[in-house]
Every structure is written in structure tokens, then in C-alpha cells.
Short mmCIF file of C-alpha atoms and ligand atoms in Angstrom, two decimals:
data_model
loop_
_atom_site.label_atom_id
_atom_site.label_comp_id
_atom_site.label_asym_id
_atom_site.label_seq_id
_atom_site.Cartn_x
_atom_site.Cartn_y
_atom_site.Cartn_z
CA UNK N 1165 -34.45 -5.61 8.21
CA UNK N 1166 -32.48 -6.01 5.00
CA UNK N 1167 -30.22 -3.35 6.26
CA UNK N 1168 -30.07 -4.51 9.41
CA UNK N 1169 -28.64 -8.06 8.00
CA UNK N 1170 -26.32 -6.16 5.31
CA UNK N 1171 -24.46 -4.48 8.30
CA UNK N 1172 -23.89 -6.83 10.05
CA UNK N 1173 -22.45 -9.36 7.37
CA UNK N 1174 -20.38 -6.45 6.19
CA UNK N 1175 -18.95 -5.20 9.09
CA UNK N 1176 -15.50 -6.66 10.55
CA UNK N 1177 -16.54 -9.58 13.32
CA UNK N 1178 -13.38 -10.17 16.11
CA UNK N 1179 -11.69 -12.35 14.94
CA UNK N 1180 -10.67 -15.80 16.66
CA UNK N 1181 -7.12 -14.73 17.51
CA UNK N 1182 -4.04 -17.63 16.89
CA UNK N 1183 -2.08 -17.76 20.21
CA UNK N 1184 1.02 -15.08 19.62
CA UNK N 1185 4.52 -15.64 20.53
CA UNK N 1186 5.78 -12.79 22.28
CA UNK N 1187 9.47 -11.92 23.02
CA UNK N 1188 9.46 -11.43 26.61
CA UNK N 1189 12.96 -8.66 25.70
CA UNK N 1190 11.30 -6.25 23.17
CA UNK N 1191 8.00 -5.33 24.47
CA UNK N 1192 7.13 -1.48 23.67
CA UNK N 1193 7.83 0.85 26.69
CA UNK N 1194 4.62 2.56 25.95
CA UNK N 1195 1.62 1.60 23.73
CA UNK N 1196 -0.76 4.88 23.07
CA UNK N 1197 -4.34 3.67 21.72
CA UNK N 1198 -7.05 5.74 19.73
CA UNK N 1199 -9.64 3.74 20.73
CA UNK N 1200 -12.09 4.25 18.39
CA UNK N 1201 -15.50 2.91 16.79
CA UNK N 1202 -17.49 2.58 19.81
CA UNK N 1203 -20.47 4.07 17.89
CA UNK N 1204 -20.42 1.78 15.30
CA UNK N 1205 -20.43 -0.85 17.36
CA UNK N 1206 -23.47 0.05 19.21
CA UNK N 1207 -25.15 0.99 15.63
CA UNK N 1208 -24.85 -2.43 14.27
CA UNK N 1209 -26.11 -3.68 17.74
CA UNK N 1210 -29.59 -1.71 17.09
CA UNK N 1211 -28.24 0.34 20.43
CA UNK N 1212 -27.60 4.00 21.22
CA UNK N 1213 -24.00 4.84 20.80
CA UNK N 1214 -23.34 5.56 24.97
CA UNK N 1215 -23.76 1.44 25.31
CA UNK N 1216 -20.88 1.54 23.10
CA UNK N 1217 -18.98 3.92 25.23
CA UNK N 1218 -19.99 1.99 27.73
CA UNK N 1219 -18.61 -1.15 26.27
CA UNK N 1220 -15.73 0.44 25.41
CA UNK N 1221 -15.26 1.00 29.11
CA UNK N 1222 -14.99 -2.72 29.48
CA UNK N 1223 -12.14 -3.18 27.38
CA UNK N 1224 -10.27 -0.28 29.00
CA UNK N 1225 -9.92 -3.08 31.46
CA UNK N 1226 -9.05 -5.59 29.26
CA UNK N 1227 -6.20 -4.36 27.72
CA UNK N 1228 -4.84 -2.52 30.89
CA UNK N 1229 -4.64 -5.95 32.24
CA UNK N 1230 -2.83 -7.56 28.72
CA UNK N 1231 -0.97 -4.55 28.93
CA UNK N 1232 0.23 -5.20 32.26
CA UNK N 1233 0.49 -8.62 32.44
CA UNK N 1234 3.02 -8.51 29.28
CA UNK N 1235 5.14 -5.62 31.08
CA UNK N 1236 4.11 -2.38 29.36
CA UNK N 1237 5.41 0.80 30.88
CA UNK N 1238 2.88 3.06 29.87
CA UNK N 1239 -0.55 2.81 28.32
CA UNK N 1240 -2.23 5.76 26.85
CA UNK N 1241 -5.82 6.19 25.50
CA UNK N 1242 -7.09 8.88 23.82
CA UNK N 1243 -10.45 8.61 25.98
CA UNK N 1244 -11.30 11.92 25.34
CA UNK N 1245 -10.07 14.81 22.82
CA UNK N 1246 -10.52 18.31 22.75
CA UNK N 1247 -12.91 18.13 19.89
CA UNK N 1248 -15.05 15.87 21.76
CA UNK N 1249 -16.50 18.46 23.22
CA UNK N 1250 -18.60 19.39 19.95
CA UNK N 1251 -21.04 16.22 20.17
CA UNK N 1252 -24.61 15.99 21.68
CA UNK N 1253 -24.70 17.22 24.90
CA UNK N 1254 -26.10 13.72 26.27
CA UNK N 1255 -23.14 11.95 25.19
CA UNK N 1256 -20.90 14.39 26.04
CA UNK N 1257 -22.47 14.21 29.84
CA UNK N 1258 -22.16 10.38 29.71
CA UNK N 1259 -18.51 10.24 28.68
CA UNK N 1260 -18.05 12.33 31.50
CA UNK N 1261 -19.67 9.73 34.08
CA UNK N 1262 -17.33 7.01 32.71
CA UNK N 1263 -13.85 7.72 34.42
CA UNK N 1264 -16.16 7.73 37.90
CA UNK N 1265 -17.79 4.03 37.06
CA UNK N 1266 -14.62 3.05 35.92
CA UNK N 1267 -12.28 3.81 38.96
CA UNK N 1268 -15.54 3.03 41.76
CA UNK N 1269 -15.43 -0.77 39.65
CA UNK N 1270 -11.76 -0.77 39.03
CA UNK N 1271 -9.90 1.20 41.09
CA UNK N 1272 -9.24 -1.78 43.71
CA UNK N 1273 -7.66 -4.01 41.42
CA UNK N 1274 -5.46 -0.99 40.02
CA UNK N 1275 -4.28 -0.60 43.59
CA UNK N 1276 -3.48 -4.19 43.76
CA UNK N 1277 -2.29 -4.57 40.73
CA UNK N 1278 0.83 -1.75 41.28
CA UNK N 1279 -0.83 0.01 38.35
CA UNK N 1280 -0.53 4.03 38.29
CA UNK N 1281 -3.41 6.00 37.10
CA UNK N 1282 -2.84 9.47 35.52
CA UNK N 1283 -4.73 11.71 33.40
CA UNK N 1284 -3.16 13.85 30.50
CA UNK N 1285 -5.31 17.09 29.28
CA UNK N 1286 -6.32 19.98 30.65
CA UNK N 1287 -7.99 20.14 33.51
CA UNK N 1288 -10.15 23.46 33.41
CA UNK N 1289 -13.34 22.42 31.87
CA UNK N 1290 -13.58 19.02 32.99
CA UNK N 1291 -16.62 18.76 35.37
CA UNK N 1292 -16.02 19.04 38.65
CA UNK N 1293 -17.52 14.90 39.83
CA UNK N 1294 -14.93 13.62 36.79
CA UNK N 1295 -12.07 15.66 37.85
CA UNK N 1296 -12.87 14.25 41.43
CA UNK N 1297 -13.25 10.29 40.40
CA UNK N 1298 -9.71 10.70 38.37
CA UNK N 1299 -8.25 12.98 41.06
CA UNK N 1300 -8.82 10.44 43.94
CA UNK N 1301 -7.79 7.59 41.55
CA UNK N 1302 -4.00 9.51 40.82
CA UNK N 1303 -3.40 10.29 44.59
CA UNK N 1304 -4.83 6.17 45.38
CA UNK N 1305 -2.01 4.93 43.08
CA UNK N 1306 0.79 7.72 42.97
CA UNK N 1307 2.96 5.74 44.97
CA UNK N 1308 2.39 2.57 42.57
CA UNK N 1309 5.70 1.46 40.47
CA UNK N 1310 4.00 -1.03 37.73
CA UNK N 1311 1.87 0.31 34.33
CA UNK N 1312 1.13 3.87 33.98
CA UNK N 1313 -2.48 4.30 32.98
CA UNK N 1314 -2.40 7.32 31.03
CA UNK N 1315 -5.73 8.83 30.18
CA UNK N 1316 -5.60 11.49 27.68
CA UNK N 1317 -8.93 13.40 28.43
CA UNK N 1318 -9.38 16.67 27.42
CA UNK N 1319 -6.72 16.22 25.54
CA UNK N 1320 -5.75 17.60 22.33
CA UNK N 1321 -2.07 17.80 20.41
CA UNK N 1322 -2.21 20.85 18.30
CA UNK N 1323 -3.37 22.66 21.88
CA UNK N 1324 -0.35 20.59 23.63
CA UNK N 1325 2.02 22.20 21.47
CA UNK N 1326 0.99 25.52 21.33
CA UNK N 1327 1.27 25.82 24.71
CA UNK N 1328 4.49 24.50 24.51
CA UNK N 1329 5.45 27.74 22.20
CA UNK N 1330 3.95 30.05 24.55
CA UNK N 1331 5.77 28.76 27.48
CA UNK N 1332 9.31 28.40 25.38
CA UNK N 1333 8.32 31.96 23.87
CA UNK N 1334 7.57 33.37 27.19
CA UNK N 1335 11.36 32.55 28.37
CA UNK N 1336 13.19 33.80 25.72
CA UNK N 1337 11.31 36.83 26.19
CA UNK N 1338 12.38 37.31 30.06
CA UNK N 1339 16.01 36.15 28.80
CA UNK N 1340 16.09 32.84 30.12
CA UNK N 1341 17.11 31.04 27.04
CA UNK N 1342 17.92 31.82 22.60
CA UNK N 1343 15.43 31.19 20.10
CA UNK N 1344 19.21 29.28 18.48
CA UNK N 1345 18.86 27.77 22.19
CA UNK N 1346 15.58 25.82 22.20
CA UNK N 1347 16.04 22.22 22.02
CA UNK N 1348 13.89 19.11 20.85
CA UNK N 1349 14.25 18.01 24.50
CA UNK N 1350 12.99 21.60 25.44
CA UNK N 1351 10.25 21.36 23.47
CA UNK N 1352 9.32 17.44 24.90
CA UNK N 1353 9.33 19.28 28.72
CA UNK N 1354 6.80 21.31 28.01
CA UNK N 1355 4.50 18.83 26.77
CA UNK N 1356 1.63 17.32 29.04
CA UNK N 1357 3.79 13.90 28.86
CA UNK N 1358 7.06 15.62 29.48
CA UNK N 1359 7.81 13.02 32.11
CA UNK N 1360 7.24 10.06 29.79
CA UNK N 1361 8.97 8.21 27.35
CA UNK N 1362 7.51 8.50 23.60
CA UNK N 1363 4.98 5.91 22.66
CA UNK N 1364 6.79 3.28 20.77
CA UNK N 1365 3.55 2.10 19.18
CA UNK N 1366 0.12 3.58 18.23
CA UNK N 1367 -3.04 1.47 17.68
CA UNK N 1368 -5.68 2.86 16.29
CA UNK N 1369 -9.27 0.47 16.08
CA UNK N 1370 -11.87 0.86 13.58
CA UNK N 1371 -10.80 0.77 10.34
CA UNK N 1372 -10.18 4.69 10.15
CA UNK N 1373 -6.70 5.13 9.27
CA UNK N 1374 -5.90 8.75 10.43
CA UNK N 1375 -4.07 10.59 13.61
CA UNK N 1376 -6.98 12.91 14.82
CA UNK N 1377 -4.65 15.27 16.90
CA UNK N 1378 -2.99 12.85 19.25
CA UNK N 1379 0.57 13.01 20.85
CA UNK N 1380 1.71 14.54 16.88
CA UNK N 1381 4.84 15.63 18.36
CA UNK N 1382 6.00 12.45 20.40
CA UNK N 1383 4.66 9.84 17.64
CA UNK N 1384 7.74 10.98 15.16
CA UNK N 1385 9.46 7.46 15.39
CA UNK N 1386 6.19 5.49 16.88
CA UNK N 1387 4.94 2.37 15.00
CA UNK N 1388 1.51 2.35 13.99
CA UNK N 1389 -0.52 -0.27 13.83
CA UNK N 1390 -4.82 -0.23 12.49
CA UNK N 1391 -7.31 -2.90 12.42
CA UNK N 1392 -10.70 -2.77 11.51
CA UNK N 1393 -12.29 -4.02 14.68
CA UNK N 1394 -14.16 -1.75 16.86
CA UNK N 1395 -13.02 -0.46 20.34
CA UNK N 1396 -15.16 -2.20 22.10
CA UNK N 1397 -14.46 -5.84 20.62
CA UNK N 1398 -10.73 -4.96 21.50
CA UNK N 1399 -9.24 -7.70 23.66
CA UNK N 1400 -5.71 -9.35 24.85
CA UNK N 1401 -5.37 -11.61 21.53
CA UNK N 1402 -5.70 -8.81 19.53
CA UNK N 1403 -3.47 -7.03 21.93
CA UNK N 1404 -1.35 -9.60 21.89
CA UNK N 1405 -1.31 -9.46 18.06
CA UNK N 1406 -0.20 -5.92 17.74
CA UNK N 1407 2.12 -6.30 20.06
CA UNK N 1408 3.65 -9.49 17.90
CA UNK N 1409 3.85 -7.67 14.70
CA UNK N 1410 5.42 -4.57 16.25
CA UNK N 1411 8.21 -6.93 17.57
CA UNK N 1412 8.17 -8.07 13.50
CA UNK N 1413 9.38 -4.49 12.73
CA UNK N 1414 12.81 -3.22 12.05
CA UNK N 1415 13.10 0.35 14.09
CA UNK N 1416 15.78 2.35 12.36
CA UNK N 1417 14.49 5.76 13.46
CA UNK N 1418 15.94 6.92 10.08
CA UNK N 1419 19.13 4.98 10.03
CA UNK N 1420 19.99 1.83 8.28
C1 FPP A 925 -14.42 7.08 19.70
O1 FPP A 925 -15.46 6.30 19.19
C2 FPP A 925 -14.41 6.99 21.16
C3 FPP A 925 -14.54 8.04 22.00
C4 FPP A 925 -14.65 9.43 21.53
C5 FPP A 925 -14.60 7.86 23.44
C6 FPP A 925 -13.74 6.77 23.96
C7 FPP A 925 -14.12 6.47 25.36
C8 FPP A 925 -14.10 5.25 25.91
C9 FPP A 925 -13.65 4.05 25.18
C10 FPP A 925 -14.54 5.04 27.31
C11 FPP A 925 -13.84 6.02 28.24
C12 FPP A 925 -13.79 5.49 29.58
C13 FPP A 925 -13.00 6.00 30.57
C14 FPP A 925 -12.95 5.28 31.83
C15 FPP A 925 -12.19 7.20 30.40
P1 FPP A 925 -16.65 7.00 18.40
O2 FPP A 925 -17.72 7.33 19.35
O3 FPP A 925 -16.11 8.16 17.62
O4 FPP A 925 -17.08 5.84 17.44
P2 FPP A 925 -17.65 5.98 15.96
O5 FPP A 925 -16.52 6.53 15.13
O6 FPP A 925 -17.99 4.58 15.61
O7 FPP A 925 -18.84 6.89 16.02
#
């Protein structure tokens, strides 16, 4: 009971956000989010961590709407990483049943909303009823112009790049191109996001303050940005907030 109490006085409430000015002429291009914390959440709740997922779900749509409504190009989220695959079998199964509840709740809205879902990570060992729901989902929206919801599931960076070598290795060896030859842009086209711009701006919820193997190679001039509340308490003030302080920031992507 004690316990119980302790945690919950010590850990981070949301916070009543102040109403943010935002500059309608400097909003990031793309915002990439490590949404993390979700089992913490449901922890202090006295609940099993998938109602955290599961809450966590719920501010997916959230922020894809403050995201949107604000003018965001692309939103990423780390939904699900390569290393992911290592926990418990049960929650491993549940965060596999999310994208489907998701899209079935959301994916009318996305439609309507010009929004354009796509899924960064490999593909292989995603079951087959997941792969379906975010299958259906990109071909529903391909033809949509507005916010690119990015999910990177089954996604891992270290993985992203080595492919990358392998492919750029592969051509020199038939000829194609000079190790001297290889270029940075070379290297971006063989990424998983080769057709999108860098993220501009990383959040990462939670408190932890670490990278965890996402987009390594296309966060080189990104702005990061942590707080310590949980994924699933995320909303558009807080949004709104990160987005404010980025605008705060001086980008000199290592000029003056
Ligand atoms: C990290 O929190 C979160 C994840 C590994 C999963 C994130 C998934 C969602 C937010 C929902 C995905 C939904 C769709 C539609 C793709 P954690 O579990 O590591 O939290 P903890 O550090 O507190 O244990």
C-alpha cells in the first residue's frame, strides 16, 4: 500500500500544459517519436503492461491528429523495434494485434483526413493478420497527399544500415559504382526511409534519455527533445510544447 502511494507521488503526473504559440512558418517537416514508458504507466496503474500498450494506442491518435492539424509532413513512431521481439511471448502477440484495432477504429478518419499510412521495417517475420491490417491500411491511403504516418515496426537501425552496406557492397562488386564513389546520398537510398526527408526532431517520452537503435543514420542534425511523461499520457499540449521549444532552437547543422 505504502508502495503503491510512494509511486505514484513520485512518478511524473501530465502536466497542465500553458497554451503554446506556434509559428505557423517553421514547423518540423518530420517529427520521429520513441514512444516509450507504456509499462510504467500501466505499473503505477496496478495494471498489466498490454493496457499500457493499449493506451498507448490511444495517443497514437492523438498526436497524429496534433501532428496533422499543425502541418507536419511526416510522423514516425518507433512502434515496434527489432529487439522487441525478445519480450514475453503474450506481449509480444498483443503488440501484434494493435496495428489491426488501430486501423479497423481509425482507418476512416485517416482516409478522411488525407493522412498516408506507411510502415517502415522489415516485413518477413511480421505475422501474417498484422502485415494484412497495415497492408490494407497503405493501399486505403496511398493516394492521400497530407501527413505521412510512418510506423517503424520491425524496425531496427543498426539492421537498416547494414543492409545498406550489403546492397552498396554488392554494386561495387558487379562494377556499378567506386568504393571513392559512394555518396552520403547513396547511402540515405538505401535506407528503409530513402524516400523521406530526415526527421528534424526526435521525442523521446519517459524520462529515459537514450537512442535505442532508431533512424541513427538520418538523426545526425535532428533535434531532440525528452520529457519524463509516459507514452501513454502524451497529448497535443505536450505536442504542442515540443514543437514550441524546437522552434526556440538555433539549427546551424555545424555552421555558425
Ligand atoms: C515502449 O514502452 C513501447 C513499446 C515497445 C511499444 C509501443 C507501442 C505502442 C505505443 C502501440 C502501438 C500501436 C500501433 C497501432 C502500432 P515500454 O513497454 O518499453 O515501457 P516501459 O519502459 O515503461 O516498460
Amino acid at each position: 500500500m505504502w508502495q503503491r502511494l510512494k509511486r505514484l507521488w513520485t512518478q511524473p503526473e501530465p502536466a497542465a500544459e500553458e497554451a503554446v504559440e506556434i509559428m505557423p512558418d517553421n514547423i518540423p517537416v518530420h517529427i520521429a517519436i520513441i514512444m516509450d514508458g507504456n509499462g510504467r504507466w500501466a505499473k503505477r496503474r496496478g495494471l498489466p503492461r498490454v493496457a499500457g500498450h493499449h493506451a498507448g494506442m490511444k495517443a497514437i491518435k492523438r498526436v497524429t491528429m496534433a501532428a496533422n492539424d499543425l502541418g507536419v509532413k511526416v510522423l514516425t513512431l518507433y512502434s515496434f523495434s527489432t529487439e522487441n521481439w525478445k519480450r514475453p511471448q503474450d506481449e509480444v502477440e498483443f503488440l501484434m494485434k494493435l496495428p489491426q484495432e488501430f486501423l479497423l477504429l481509425e482507418i476512416e478518419e485517416l482516409v478522411q483526413k488525407n493522412v498516408q499510412v506507411r510502415m517502415m521495417g522489415w516485413r518477413d517475420n511480421v505475422p501474417p493478420h498484422t502485415l494484412a491490417a497495415v497492408e490494407e491500411a497503405i493501399e486505403r491511403t496511398k493516394e492521400n497527399t497530407g501527413l505521412i504516418l510512418n510506423f517503424a515496426f520491425n524496425y531496427g537501425s543498426r539492421l537498416e544500415i547494414l543492409s545498406a552496406i550489403r546492397q552498396l557492397a554488392e554494386a561495387v562488386q558487379q562494377g556499378h559504382l567506386t568504393p571513392e564513389e559512394i555518396t552520403e546520398e547513396d547511402v540515405s537510398a538505401c535506407l528503409l526511409s530513402a524516400d523521406l526527408p530526415d526527421p528534424d526532431m526526435i521525442i523521446r517520452t519517459s524520462g529515459e534519455i537514450r537512442i535505442s537503435n532508431f533512424m541513427l543514420w538520418q538523426m545526425a542534425y535532428a533535434e531532440l527533445w525528452f520529457t519524463d511523461i509516459y507514452w501513454p499520457d502524451f497529448d497535443e499540449p505536450l505536442f504542442r510544447k515540443a514543437v514550441g521549444e524546437y522552434q526556440r532552437r538555433a539549427r546551424r547543422y555545424g555552421g555558425l
